Amino acid sequence: MLYTLAPDLLLGWPRANRADECAFMLPDVCARPEVGRLTGRGNTANLESVLALKPDLILDVGSTTPTFASLAARVQEQTGIPYALLDGRFEATASTYRLLGALTHRDAEPLAAYTEKTLSTINERVNRVPEDQRPRVYYARGPRGLETGLGGAINVETIEFLRARNVAAERQGGLATVSIEQVLVWNPQVIVTIDRDFADSVRSDPQWAQVEAVRTGRVYLSPKLPFGWVDFPPSVNRLIGLWWLAKIFYPDHFDEDIRAVTRDFYSRFYHVAPSDADIGRVLEGRG
């Protein structure tokens, strides 16, 4: 999120970016060092190395639950560096941009306004789609496609924002592993996946052959350069994914040229102008 608003202020990344990701970002900023994660699962940052970078602010966009708030307070206490914990929920993106703009003394209004317009335009059109035209969707993760997001999981936030029927939503929670038998019972009309191996193998896998989405060829591999369009990281990168998913779920209501929308989004948020070949590579999900 900081990269999209003020790339020059970014000292480092939670993990080092790969070359194929850097092709879609400002090269010098993309190449800044890996500093690891300070909080959350798999925190890997070394406080000494963070301090050595002499930051004026530690920025964390994500969950603002008491657990994360106390972690933030502890890091601030240990380092003496102000720690801003901002709301990472999808619906809060515009207000989080404005708060980040105030913290960094940068004009966040263009990105906040784009976010609001995108969410309201898409929401308005989805509201016009009759209930019986909202597809049953299965979100497949992992090489076997058997990890999915339950109802309310941050991983399926965009799918549920579009009011498609997440077949795994009968249970609330985060990520869960399910059986192929369960997927056959759900019989989704659309499968969205972030795993290239699964996308490549599912059409020839006899276990999946009876699933409606596989039979009708409605299995879609999500773009993920430089950041995922559907799931990870759970940030502003998912805004472009909304347009992509909306066209898959409701083609009669979304006739935008996804290539033009992608070019516009990447120039506004990632500060690059991708070529036609670059956009083709992104849309194939082959990163």
Coordinates of C-alpha atoms in Angstrom, one line a residue:
M1 CA 0.0 0.0 0.0
L2 CA 2.9 2.4 0.8
Y3 CA 4.5 1.5 -2.5
T4 CA 1.4 2.6 -4.4
L5 CA 1.1 5.9 -2.6
A6 CA 4.7 7.0 -1.9
P7 CA 7.3 4.5 -3.3
D8 CA 10.2 6.7 -2.4
L9 CA 9.4 6.4 1.3
L10 CA 9.6 2.6 1.3
L11 CA 12.8 1.3 3.0
G12 CA 12.3 -2.4 2.5
W13 CA 9.8 -5.3 1.8
P14 CA 8.6 -8.1 4.1
R15 CA 10.1 -10.5 1.5
A16 CA 12.4 -9.8 -1.5
N17 CA 10.7 -9.4 -4.8
R18 CA 11.4 -11.7 -7.7
A19 CA 12.7 -10.5 -11.1
D20 CA 9.3 -11.3 -12.8
E21 CA 7.6 -9.1 -10.1
C22 CA 10.0 -6.3 -10.5
A23 CA 9.2 -6.1 -14.2
F24 CA 5.9 -4.5 -13.1
M25 CA 7.3 -2.0 -10.5
L26 CA 9.8 0.8 -10.3
P27 CA 13.1 -1.2 -10.5
D28 CA 15.0 0.7 -7.8
V29 CA 12.2 0.5 -5.3
C30 CA 11.4 -3.1 -6.1
A31 CA 15.0 -4.0 -5.4
R32 CA 15.1 -2.6 -1.9
P33 CA 16.0 -5.1 0.8
E34 CA 14.0 -7.8 2.5
V35 CA 13.4 -6.8 6.1
G36 CA 11.1 -9.7 7.0
R37 CA 7.9 -9.6 9.0
L38 CA 7.7 -8.0 12.4
T39 CA 4.3 -9.5 13.5
G40 CA 1.9 -12.2 12.4
R41 CA 2.5 -15.8 11.4
G42 CA 6.1 -16.5 10.5
N43 CA 7.6 -13.2 11.7
T44 CA 11.1 -13.2 10.4
A45 CA 12.4 -9.6 10.9
N46 CA 15.4 -8.9 13.1
L47 CA 14.7 -5.8 15.2
E48 CA 18.3 -4.7 15.0
S49 CA 18.3 -4.8 11.2
V50 CA 15.1 -2.8 11.1
L51 CA 16.6 -0.2 13.5
A52 CA 19.7 0.0 11.3
L53 CA 17.5 1.3 8.4
K54 CA 16.6 4.2 10.7
P55 CA 12.9 4.3 9.8
D56 CA 10.7 7.2 11.0
L57 CA 7.6 5.0 10.9
I58 CA 6.8 1.3 11.0
L59 CA 3.7 0.7 8.8
D60 CA 1.4 -2.3 9.2
V61 CA -1.8 -2.7 7.2
G62 CA -3.9 -5.6 8.1
S63 CA -5.9 -6.9 11.1
T64 CA -6.5 -4.4 13.9
T65 CA -7.7 -6.9 16.5
P66 CA -6.5 -6.5 20.1
T67 CA -3.8 -9.2 19.4
F68 CA -2.2 -7.2 16.6
A69 CA -2.7 -3.9 18.4
S70 CA -0.7 -5.3 21.4
L71 CA 2.0 -6.7 19.1
A72 CA 2.3 -3.2 17.5
A73 CA 2.5 -1.6 20.9
R74 CA 5.2 -4.0 22.0
V75 CA 7.3 -3.3 18.9
Q76 CA 6.9 0.4 19.3
E77 CA 8.0 0.1 22.9
Q78 CA 11.0 -2.0 22.0
T79 CA 12.2 0.1 19.1
G80 CA 11.1 3.6 20.1
I81 CA 9.8 4.0 16.5
P82 CA 6.2 5.1 15.9
Y83 CA 4.1 2.1 14.7
A84 CA 1.0 2.7 12.6
L85 CA -1.5 -0.2 12.5
L86 CA -4.0 0.5 9.7
D87 CA -7.2 -1.3 8.8
G88 CA -6.6 -3.7 6.0
R89 CA -10.2 -4.8 5.4
F90 CA -11.2 -4.5 1.7
E91 CA -14.1 -2.2 2.4
A92 CA -11.8 0.2 4.4
T93 CA -9.3 0.7 1.6
A94 CA -10.3 4.3 0.7
S95 CA -10.3 5.5 4.3
T96 CA -7.0 3.7 5.0
Y97 CA -5.5 5.5 2.0
R98 CA -6.6 8.8 3.4
L99 CA -5.1 8.0 6.8
L100 CA -1.8 6.9 5.2
G101 CA -1.8 10.1 3.2
A102 CA -2.1 12.1 6.4
L103 CA 0.7 10.1 8.0
T104 CA 3.1 10.5 5.1
H105 CA 2.1 14.1 4.0
R106 CA 1.2 12.8 0.5
D107 CA -2.0 13.3 -1.5
A108 CA -3.8 10.0 -1.3
E109 CA -7.1 11.4 -2.7
P110 CA -6.6 10.2 -6.3
L111 CA -6.1 6.6 -5.1
A112 CA -8.8 6.8 -2.5
A113 CA -11.3 8.2 -5.0
Y114 CA -10.4 5.5 -7.6
T115 CA -11.0 2.9 -4.9
E116 CA -14.4 4.3 -3.9
K117 CA -15.5 4.6 -7.5
T118 CA -14.4 1.1 -8.4
L119 CA -16.2 -0.4 -5.4
S120 CA -19.4 1.6 -5.9
T121 CA -19.6 1.0 -9.7
I122 CA -19.1 -2.7 -9.3
N123 CA -21.5 -2.9 -6.3
E124 CA -24.2 -1.1 -8.2
R125 CA -24.0 -3.5 -11.2
V126 CA -23.8 -6.6 -9.0
N127 CA -27.0 -5.5 -7.2
R128 CA -28.8 -5.7 -10.6
V129 CA -27.9 -9.4 -11.1
P130 CA -30.8 -11.7 -10.1
E131 CA -30.0 -14.1 -7.3
D132 CA -30.3 -17.2 -9.6
Q133 CA -27.6 -15.8 -11.9
R134 CA -25.0 -15.6 -9.2
P135 CA -22.6 -18.5 -9.8
R136 CA -21.6 -21.2 -7.3
V137 CA -17.8 -20.6 -7.0
Y138 CA -15.1 -22.8 -5.5
Y139 CA -11.8 -21.1 -4.7
A140 CA -8.9 -23.7 -5.1
R141 CA -5.5 -23.3 -3.5
G142 CA -2.6 -25.7 -3.5
P143 CA -1.4 -28.1 -6.2
R144 CA -4.3 -30.5 -5.6
G145 CA -6.8 -27.7 -5.4
L146 CA -8.2 -28.9 -2.1
E147 CA -7.4 -25.9 0.1
T148 CA -10.2 -23.3 0.1
G149 CA -11.5 -20.2 1.9
L150 CA -14.5 -20.7 4.2
G151 CA -17.2 -18.1 4.6
G152 CA -15.8 -14.7 5.7
A153 CA -12.1 -15.7 5.1
I154 CA -9.9 -12.8 3.9
N155 CA -8.8 -15.1 1.0
V156 CA -12.3 -15.0 -0.5
E157 CA -13.2 -11.4 0.4
T158 CA -13.4 -10.3 -3.3
I159 CA -15.4 -13.3 -4.4
E160 CA -17.9 -12.7 -1.6
F161 CA -17.9 -8.9 -2.3
L162 CA -19.2 -9.8 -5.8
R163 CA -21.9 -11.9 -4.1
A164 CA -21.0 -15.0 -5.9
R165 CA -22.0 -18.0 -3.9
N166 CA -18.8 -19.4 -2.2
V167 CA -19.6 -23.1 -2.0
A168 CA -17.5 -23.4 1.2
A169 CA -19.3 -20.6 3.0
E170 CA -21.6 -22.9 4.9
R171 CA -18.8 -22.8 7.5
Q172 CA -17.3 -19.6 8.7
G173 CA -13.5 -19.4 9.2
G174 CA -10.2 -19.0 7.4
L175 CA -8.5 -21.5 5.1
A176 CA -9.5 -25.2 5.3
T177 CA -8.5 -28.4 3.6
V178 CA -11.5 -30.3 2.0
S179 CA -11.9 -33.6 0.2
I180 CA -12.6 -34.1 -3.5
E181 CA -15.8 -35.8 -2.4
Q182 CA -16.9 -32.6 -0.8
V183 CA -16.2 -30.6 -3.9
L184 CA -18.2 -33.1 -6.0
V185 CA -21.2 -32.6 -3.6
W186 CA -20.8 -28.8 -3.9
N187 CA -20.5 -29.1 -7.7
P188 CA -19.3 -25.5 -8.4
Q189 CA -20.1 -23.8 -11.7
V190 CA -16.9 -21.8 -11.5
I191 CA -13.5 -22.6 -10.1
V192 CA -11.0 -19.8 -9.4
T193 CA -7.4 -20.9 -8.5
I194 CA -4.1 -19.3 -7.8
D195 CA -2.1 -22.5 -8.3
R196 CA -0.7 -23.0 -11.8
D197 CA 0.0 -26.7 -11.3
F198 CA -3.7 -27.3 -10.3
A199 CA -4.9 -25.2 -13.2
D200 CA -2.8 -27.2 -15.6
S201 CA -3.8 -30.6 -14.3
V202 CA -7.5 -30.3 -13.3
R203 CA -8.9 -30.7 -16.8
S204 CA -7.3 -34.1 -17.3
D205 CA -7.8 -35.3 -13.7
P206 CA -10.5 -38.1 -13.7
Q207 CA -11.4 -37.2 -10.1
W208 CA -12.5 -33.7 -11.1
A209 CA -14.1 -34.7 -14.4
Q210 CA -17.7 -34.6 -13.0
V211 CA -17.4 -31.1 -11.5
E212 CA -19.6 -28.8 -13.5
A213 CA -16.9 -26.0 -13.7
V214 CA -14.4 -28.6 -15.2
R215 CA -16.9 -30.0 -17.6
T216 CA -17.9 -26.6 -19.0
G217 CA -14.3 -25.2 -19.0
R218 CA -14.9 -22.6 -16.4
V219 CA -11.6 -23.0 -14.4
Y220 CA -9.7 -19.7 -14.2
L221 CA -6.1 -19.1 -13.1
S222 CA -5.7 -15.8 -11.3
P223 CA -3.2 -13.3 -12.4
K224 CA -0.5 -12.6 -9.8
L225 CA 2.1 -10.2 -11.1
P226 CA 3.5 -8.2 -9.4
F227 CA 0.9 -9.1 -6.7
G228 CA -2.0 -11.5 -6.6
W229 CA -5.4 -10.3 -7.9
V230 CA -7.6 -12.4 -5.7
D231 CA -6.0 -13.4 -2.5
F232 CA -2.4 -12.6 -1.5
P233 CA -1.4 -10.1 -0.2
P234 CA -4.7 -8.9 1.1
S235 CA -4.3 -5.3 0.0
V236 CA -5.1 -2.9 -2.8
N237 CA -3.8 -5.3 -5.4
R238 CA -7.1 -7.0 -5.2
L239 CA -9.0 -4.0 -6.7
I240 CA -8.0 -5.0 -10.3
G241 CA -9.0 -8.5 -9.4
L242 CA -12.5 -7.4 -8.8
W243 CA -12.9 -6.3 -12.4
W244 CA -11.4 -9.6 -13.6
L245 CA -13.7 -11.7 -11.4
A246 CA -16.8 -9.6 -12.2
K247 CA -16.2 -10.3 -15.9
I248 CA -16.0 -14.0 -15.2
F249 CA -19.0 -14.2 -12.9
Y250 CA -21.3 -11.7 -14.8
P251 CA -20.1 -11.3 -18.4
D252 CA -23.4 -9.7 -19.4
H253 CA -23.0 -6.9 -16.9
F254 CA -19.3 -6.2 -17.3
D255 CA -18.2 -5.4 -20.9
E256 CA -15.0 -3.5 -20.0
D257 CA -11.8 -4.3 -21.8
I258 CA -9.8 -6.0 -19.1
R259 CA -6.5 -5.1 -20.9
A260 CA -7.4 -1.4 -20.8
V261 CA -8.5 -1.6 -17.2
T262 CA -5.2 -3.4 -16.3
R263 CA -3.1 -0.8 -18.1
D264 CA -4.8 2.0 -16.3
F265 CA -4.6 0.4 -12.9
Y266 CA -0.9 -0.5 -13.2
S267 CA 0.0 3.0 -14.3
R268 CA -1.9 4.6 -11.3
F269 CA -1.0 2.1 -8.6
Y270 CA 2.3 0.5 -9.7
H271 CA 3.8 3.5 -11.5
V272 CA 4.6 1.6 -14.7
A273 CA 3.1 1.4 -18.2
P274 CA 3.0 -2.3 -19.2
S275 CA 3.3 -3.2 -22.8
D276 CA 0.6 -5.4 -24.6
A277 CA 2.9 -8.4 -24.2
D278 CA 3.4 -7.7 -20.5
I279 CA -0.4 -7.5 -20.0
G280 CA -0.9 -10.7 -21.9
R281 CA 1.6 -12.4 -19.6
V282 CA -0.2 -11.1 -16.5
L283 CA -3.6 -12.2 -17.7
E284 CA -2.3 -15.7 -18.4
G285 CA -1.4 -16.0 -14.7
R286 CA 1.9 -17.5 -15.6
G287 CA 4.1 -15.6 -13.2

